[in-house]
Amino acid sequence: MNDRKVLMRRFIAYLVDWYVGALVVSFPIGLFSQKLFGTANNLNLLKFPESYGVIAGILSMICGLFYFVVVPTWIWKGQTLGKHILHLKIVGNNNDDINLKTMLIREVLVIMLFEERMYNISTILQQLFTLLTHIQVVRAVVTIFWVITIVSALLVVLSKNAQSLHDRIAHTIVVRV
């Protein structure tokens, strides 16, 4: 897996998923923003009245879970749109199909919570956490998450099987199909 062409495919797939995922996740927030402020440009839940921010945040999380978990688990077995377009697939370490548990570990537990700089949904999760608990996520925590994200990206480039941190924890690999 660790040849330059496949790594480039994986990077482009990531960019596609980053962009499409951001659109999908931001859609409910944009709708609420349009209704509340007359513009869809206010995507910061912390600037919403609290109840609207919580509802918009929860709807955004549902949209994100649909795109990053439901689609690759049941619709395009092992593929998000980016991976589908670039002919890549997430499989188990033994090349078996992934399941819901695997995708929840990979996408939610590791990527959304710890490699949180990878996707827009993580920022929304932080804002939702702040709205629900009234506890601000401190810069030190965000910095730690940046470091984890960078280490994960380096693992893809430098390891022989191109497994990121989330792949290693979820026991998955990304293969060309």
PDB file of C-alpha atoms in Angstrom:
ATOM      1  CA  MET A   1       0.000   0.000   0.000  1.00  0.00           C
ATOM      2  CA  ASN A   2       2.810   2.408   0.748  1.00  0.00           C
ATOM      3  CA  ASP A   3       3.708   3.464  -2.773  1.00  0.00           C
ATOM      4  CA  ARG A   4       3.500   7.100  -3.815  1.00  0.00           C
ATOM      5  CA  LYS A   5       0.545   6.670  -6.190  1.00  0.00           C
ATOM      6  CA  VAL A   6      -1.614   4.984  -3.579  1.00  0.00           C
ATOM      7  CA  LEU A   7      -0.587   7.511  -0.932  1.00  0.00           C
ATOM      8  CA  MET A   8      -1.537  10.307  -3.334  1.00  0.00           C
ATOM      9  CA  ARG A   9      -4.901   8.616  -3.980  1.00  0.00           C
ATOM     10  CA  ARG A  10      -5.476   8.350  -0.258  1.00  0.00           C
ATOM     11  CA  PHE A  11      -4.601  12.018   0.242  1.00  0.00           C
ATOM     12  CA  ILE A  12      -6.942  13.130  -2.553  1.00  0.00           C
ATOM     13  CA  ALA A  13      -9.700  10.905  -1.132  1.00  0.00           C
ATOM     14  CA  TYR A  14      -9.129  12.570   2.237  1.00  0.00           C
ATOM     15  CA  LEU A  15      -9.462  16.032   0.655  1.00  0.00           C
ATOM     16  CA  VAL A  16     -12.716  15.006  -1.065  1.00  0.00           C
ATOM     17  CA  ASP A  17     -14.069  13.604   2.200  1.00  0.00           C
ATOM     18  CA  TRP A  18     -12.911  16.631   4.156  1.00  0.00           C
ATOM     19  CA  TYR A  19     -14.782  18.938   1.767  1.00  0.00           C
ATOM     20  CA  VAL A  20     -17.930  16.831   1.327  1.00  0.00           C
ATOM     21  CA  GLY A  21     -17.988  15.975   5.028  1.00  0.00           C
ATOM     22  CA  ALA A  22     -17.755  19.673   5.903  1.00  0.00           C
ATOM     23  CA  LEU A  23     -20.700  20.428   3.600  1.00  0.00           C
ATOM     24  CA  VAL A  24     -22.798  17.597   5.017  1.00  0.00           C
ATOM     25  CA  VAL A  25     -22.022  18.473   8.634  1.00  0.00           C
ATOM     26  CA  SER A  26     -22.449  22.225   8.137  1.00  0.00           C
ATOM     27  CA  PHE A  27     -25.794  21.957   6.344  1.00  0.00           C
ATOM     28  CA  PRO A  28     -28.046  21.886   9.452  1.00  0.00           C
ATOM     29  CA  ILE A  29     -26.026  24.671  11.074  1.00  0.00           C
ATOM     30  CA  GLY A  30     -26.314  26.759   7.907  1.00  0.00           C
ATOM     31  CA  LEU A  31     -30.095  26.290   7.894  1.00  0.00           C
ATOM     32  CA  PHE A  32     -30.368  27.372  11.528  1.00  0.00           C
ATOM     33  CA  SER A  33     -28.006  30.283  10.884  1.00  0.00           C
ATOM     34  CA  GLN A  34     -30.110  31.447   7.936  1.00  0.00           C
ATOM     35  CA  LYS A  35     -33.278  31.341  10.024  1.00  0.00           C
ATOM     36  CA  LEU A  36     -31.727  32.994  13.104  1.00  0.00           C
ATOM     37  CA  PHE A  37     -29.349  35.537  11.577  1.00  0.00           C
ATOM     38  CA  GLY A  38     -30.470  35.955   7.958  1.00  0.00           C
ATOM     39  CA  THR A  39     -27.215  34.445   6.684  1.00  0.00           C
ATOM     40  CA  ALA A  40     -25.919  30.904   6.374  1.00  0.00           C
ATOM     41  CA  ASN A  41     -22.384  32.097   7.095  1.00  0.00           C
ATOM     42  CA  ASN A  42     -22.511  31.896  10.900  1.00  0.00           C
ATOM     43  CA  LEU A  43     -21.326  28.328  11.523  1.00  0.00           C
ATOM     44  CA  ASN A  44     -20.188  28.861  15.117  1.00  0.00           C
ATOM     45  CA  LEU A  45     -22.669  27.123  17.419  1.00  0.00           C
ATOM     46  CA  LEU A  46     -21.424  29.166  20.364  1.00  0.00           C
ATOM     47  CA  LYS A  47     -22.952  32.291  18.784  1.00  0.00           C
ATOM     48  CA  PHE A  48     -26.396  30.677  18.556  1.00  0.00           C
ATOM     49  CA  PRO A  49     -29.008  30.891  21.301  1.00  0.00           C
ATOM     50  CA  GLU A  50     -28.132  27.849  23.412  1.00  0.00           C
ATOM     51  CA  SER A  51     -31.132  25.634  22.588  1.00  0.00           C
ATOM     52  CA  TYR A  52     -30.780  26.277  18.844  1.00  0.00           C
ATOM     53  CA  GLY A  53     -27.050  25.631  19.004  1.00  0.00           C
ATOM     54  CA  VAL A  54     -27.603  22.298  20.743  1.00  0.00           C
ATOM     55  CA  ILE A  55     -30.264  21.195  18.241  1.00  0.00           C
ATOM     56  CA  ALA A  56     -28.193  22.308  15.235  1.00  0.00           C
ATOM     57  CA  GLY A  57     -25.120  20.599  16.709  1.00  0.00           C
ATOM     58  CA  ILE A  58     -26.944  17.322  17.288  1.00  0.00           C
ATOM     59  CA  LEU A  59     -28.385  17.385  13.753  1.00  0.00           C
ATOM     60  CA  SER A  60     -24.891  18.080  12.399  1.00  0.00           C
ATOM     61  CA  MET A  61     -23.472  15.141  14.360  1.00  0.00           C
ATOM     62  CA  ILE A  62     -26.202  12.892  12.935  1.00  0.00           C
ATOM     63  CA  CYS A  63     -25.329  14.069   9.412  1.00  0.00           C
ATOM     64  CA  GLY A  64     -21.636  13.470  10.091  1.00  0.00           C
ATOM     65  CA  LEU A  65     -22.281   9.993  11.468  1.00  0.00           C
ATOM     66  CA  PHE A  66     -24.331   9.230   8.369  1.00  0.00           C
ATOM     67  CA  TYR A  67     -21.533  10.296   6.022  1.00  0.00           C
ATOM     68  CA  PHE A  68     -18.547   8.888   7.915  1.00  0.00           C
ATOM     69  CA  VAL A  69     -20.108   5.753   9.481  1.00  0.00           C
ATOM     70  CA  VAL A  70     -23.373   4.714   7.780  1.00  0.00           C
ATOM     71  CA  VAL A  71     -22.217   5.258   4.184  1.00  0.00           C
ATOM     72  CA  PRO A  72     -19.011   3.188   4.501  1.00  0.00           C
ATOM     73  CA  THR A  73     -20.663   0.545   6.688  1.00  0.00           C
ATOM     74  CA  TRP A  74     -23.806  -0.181   4.685  1.00  0.00           C
ATOM     75  CA  ILE A  75     -24.027   1.839   1.457  1.00  0.00           C
ATOM     76  CA  TRP A  76     -20.550   1.682  -0.141  1.00  0.00           C
ATOM     77  CA  LYS A  77     -19.020  -1.130   1.922  1.00  0.00           C
ATOM     78  CA  GLY A  78     -15.761   0.367   3.226  1.00  0.00           C
ATOM     79  CA  GLN A  79     -15.962   3.551   1.183  1.00  0.00           C
ATOM     80  CA  THR A  80     -16.851   7.183   1.673  1.00  0.00           C
ATOM     81  CA  LEU A  81     -17.400   9.268  -1.455  1.00  0.00           C
ATOM     82  CA  GLY A  82     -13.696  10.170  -1.646  1.00  0.00           C
ATOM     83  CA  LYS A  83     -12.571   6.562  -1.340  1.00  0.00           C
ATOM     84  CA  HIS A  84     -15.262   5.461  -3.807  1.00  0.00           C
ATOM     85  CA  ILE A  85     -14.121   7.977  -6.441  1.00  0.00           C
ATOM     86  CA  LEU A  86     -10.450   7.070  -5.961  1.00  0.00           C
ATOM     87  CA  HIS A  87     -11.021   3.297  -5.802  1.00  0.00           C
ATOM     88  CA  LEU A  88      -9.914   2.840  -2.212  1.00  0.00           C
ATOM     89  CA  LYS A  89     -11.603   0.802   0.478  1.00  0.00           C
ATOM     90  CA  ILE A  90     -11.366   0.404   4.251  1.00  0.00           C
ATOM     91  CA  VAL A  91     -11.090  -3.266   5.208  1.00  0.00           C
ATOM     92  CA  GLY A  92     -10.108  -5.188   8.304  1.00  0.00           C
ATOM     93  CA  ASN A  93      -6.459  -6.173   8.743  1.00  0.00           C
ATOM     94  CA  ASN A  94      -7.363  -9.586   7.276  1.00  0.00           C
ATOM     95  CA  ASN A  95      -9.053  -7.956   4.253  1.00  0.00           C
ATOM     96  CA  ASP A  96     -12.493  -8.711   5.691  1.00  0.00           C
ATOM     97  CA  ASP A  97     -15.357  -6.240   5.311  1.00  0.00           C
ATOM     98  CA  ILE A  98     -15.705  -3.658   8.045  1.00  0.00           C
ATOM     99  CA  ASN A  99     -18.683  -3.592  10.390  1.00  0.00           C
ATOM    100  CA  LEU A 100     -20.457  -0.973  12.489  1.00  0.00           C
ATOM    101  CA  LYS A 101     -18.308  -1.566  15.566  1.00  0.00           C
ATOM    102  CA  THR A 102     -15.112  -1.136  13.546  1.00  0.00           C
ATOM    103  CA  MET A 103     -16.343   2.073  11.925  1.00  0.00           C
ATOM    104  CA  LEU A 104     -17.510   3.518  15.246  1.00  0.00           C
ATOM    105  CA  ILE A 105     -14.080   2.859  16.746  1.00  0.00           C
ATOM    106  CA  ARG A 106     -12.239   4.203  13.684  1.00  0.00           C
ATOM    107  CA  GLU A 107     -14.345   7.244  12.876  1.00  0.00           C
ATOM    108  CA  VAL A 108     -15.942   8.297  16.159  1.00  0.00           C
ATOM    109  CA  LEU A 109     -13.680   7.157  18.954  1.00  0.00           C
ATOM    110  CA  VAL A 110     -10.361   7.878  17.273  1.00  0.00           C
ATOM    111  CA  ILE A 111     -10.835  10.371  14.426  1.00  0.00           C
ATOM    112  CA  MET A 112     -13.623  12.561  15.814  1.00  0.00           C
ATOM    113  CA  LEU A 113     -12.367  12.559  19.393  1.00  0.00           C
ATOM    114  CA  PHE A 114      -8.570  12.328  19.175  1.00  0.00           C
ATOM    115  CA  GLU A 115      -7.515  13.091  15.603  1.00  0.00           C
ATOM    116  CA  GLU A 116      -9.988  15.901  15.765  1.00  0.00           C
ATOM    117  CA  ARG A 117      -8.193  18.200  13.368  1.00  0.00           C
ATOM    118  CA  MET A 118      -8.946  15.840  10.483  1.00  0.00           C
ATOM    119  CA  TYR A 119     -12.570  16.841   9.916  1.00  0.00           C
ATOM    120  CA  ASN A 120     -14.928  19.763  10.518  1.00  0.00           C
ATOM    121  CA  ILE A 121     -17.217  17.536  12.588  1.00  0.00           C
ATOM    122  CA  SER A 122     -14.688  17.573  15.430  1.00  0.00           C
ATOM    123  CA  THR A 123     -14.971  21.342  15.786  1.00  0.00           C
ATOM    124  CA  ILE A 124     -18.743  21.011  15.957  1.00  0.00           C
ATOM    125  CA  LEU A 125     -18.355  18.281  18.568  1.00  0.00           C
ATOM    126  CA  GLN A 126     -16.189  20.642  20.659  1.00  0.00           C
ATOM    127  CA  GLN A 127     -18.749  23.432  20.352  1.00  0.00           C
ATOM    128  CA  LEU A 128     -21.600  21.078  21.236  1.00  0.00           C
ATOM    129  CA  PHE A 129     -19.632  19.876  24.263  1.00  0.00           C
ATOM    130  CA  THR A 130     -19.167  23.492  25.368  1.00  0.00           C
ATOM    131  CA  LEU A 131     -22.880  24.263  24.913  1.00  0.00           C
ATOM    132  CA  LEU A 132     -23.943  21.212  26.917  1.00  0.00           C
ATOM    133  CA  THR A 133     -21.392  21.444  29.735  1.00  0.00           C
ATOM    134  CA  HIS A 134     -20.422  25.138  29.718  1.00  0.00           C
ATOM    135  CA  ILE A 135     -16.797  23.975  29.795  1.00  0.00           C
ATOM    136  CA  GLN A 136     -14.470  25.459  27.177  1.00  0.00           C
ATOM    137  CA  VAL A 137     -12.091  23.041  25.486  1.00  0.00           C
ATOM    138  CA  VAL A 138      -8.722  24.543  26.312  1.00  0.00           C
ATOM    139  CA  ARG A 139      -6.028  25.340  23.786  1.00  0.00           C
ATOM    140  CA  ALA A 140      -3.648  22.790  25.340  1.00  0.00           C
ATOM    141  CA  VAL A 141      -6.102  19.991  24.568  1.00  0.00           C
ATOM    142  CA  VAL A 142      -6.524  21.227  20.992  1.00  0.00           C
ATOM    143  CA  THR A 143      -2.723  21.343  20.616  1.00  0.00           C
ATOM    144  CA  ILE A 144      -2.446  17.754  21.837  1.00  0.00           C
ATOM    145  CA  PHE A 145      -5.065  16.732  19.267  1.00  0.00           C
ATOM    146  CA  TRP A 146      -3.058  18.502  16.536  1.00  0.00           C
ATOM    147  CA  VAL A 147       0.017  16.504  17.527  1.00  0.00           C
ATOM    148  CA  ILE A 148      -1.977  13.248  17.472  1.00  0.00           C
ATOM    149  CA  THR A 149      -3.305  14.127  14.001  1.00  0.00           C
ATOM    150  CA  ILE A 150       0.201  14.864  12.686  1.00  0.00           C
ATOM    151  CA  VAL A 151       1.574  11.624  14.160  1.00  0.00           C
ATOM    152  CA  SER A 152      -1.268   9.725  12.499  1.00  0.00           C
ATOM    153  CA  ALA A 153      -0.518  11.318   9.120  1.00  0.00           C
ATOM    154  CA  LEU A 154       3.186  10.530   9.496  1.00  0.00           C
ATOM    155  CA  LEU A 155       2.336   6.899  10.260  1.00  0.00           C
ATOM    156  CA  VAL A 156       0.540   6.680   6.908  1.00  0.00           C
ATOM    157  CA  VAL A 157       3.550   8.029   5.044  1.00  0.00           C
ATOM    158  CA  LEU A 158       6.332   6.314   6.984  1.00  0.00           C
ATOM    159  CA  SER A 159       4.994   2.868   7.893  1.00  0.00           C
ATOM    160  CA  LYS A 160       5.278   0.006   5.422  1.00  0.00           C
ATOM    161  CA  ASN A 161       1.557  -0.812   5.537  1.00  0.00           C
ATOM    162  CA  ALA A 162       0.481   2.877   5.585  1.00  0.00           C
ATOM    163  CA  GLN A 163      -1.693   2.449   8.668  1.00  0.00           C
ATOM    164  CA  SER A 164      -2.683   5.636  10.432  1.00  0.00           C
ATOM    165  CA  LEU A 165      -3.347   5.763  14.141  1.00  0.00           C
ATOM    166  CA  HIS A 166      -7.070   5.241  13.586  1.00  0.00           C
ATOM    167  CA  ASP A 167      -6.341   2.253  11.323  1.00  0.00           C
ATOM    168  CA  ARG A 168      -4.072   0.689  13.931  1.00  0.00           C
ATOM    169  CA  ILE A 169      -6.588   1.113  16.760  1.00  0.00           C
ATOM    170  CA  ALA A 170      -9.565  -0.092  14.684  1.00  0.00           C
ATOM    171  CA  HIS A 171      -7.512  -2.897  13.040  1.00  0.00           C
ATOM    172  CA  THR A 172      -8.198  -1.612   9.533  1.00  0.00           C
ATOM    173  CA  ILE A 173      -6.200  -0.897   6.407  1.00  0.00           C
ATOM    174  CA  VAL A 174      -7.003   1.105   3.297  1.00  0.00           C
ATOM    175  CA  VAL A 175      -6.581  -0.872   0.080  1.00  0.00           C
ATOM    176  CA  ARG A 176      -6.954  -0.128  -3.608  1.00  0.00           C
ATOM    177  CA  VAL A 177      -9.928  -1.757  -5.342  1.00  0.00           C
TER     178      VAL A 177
END
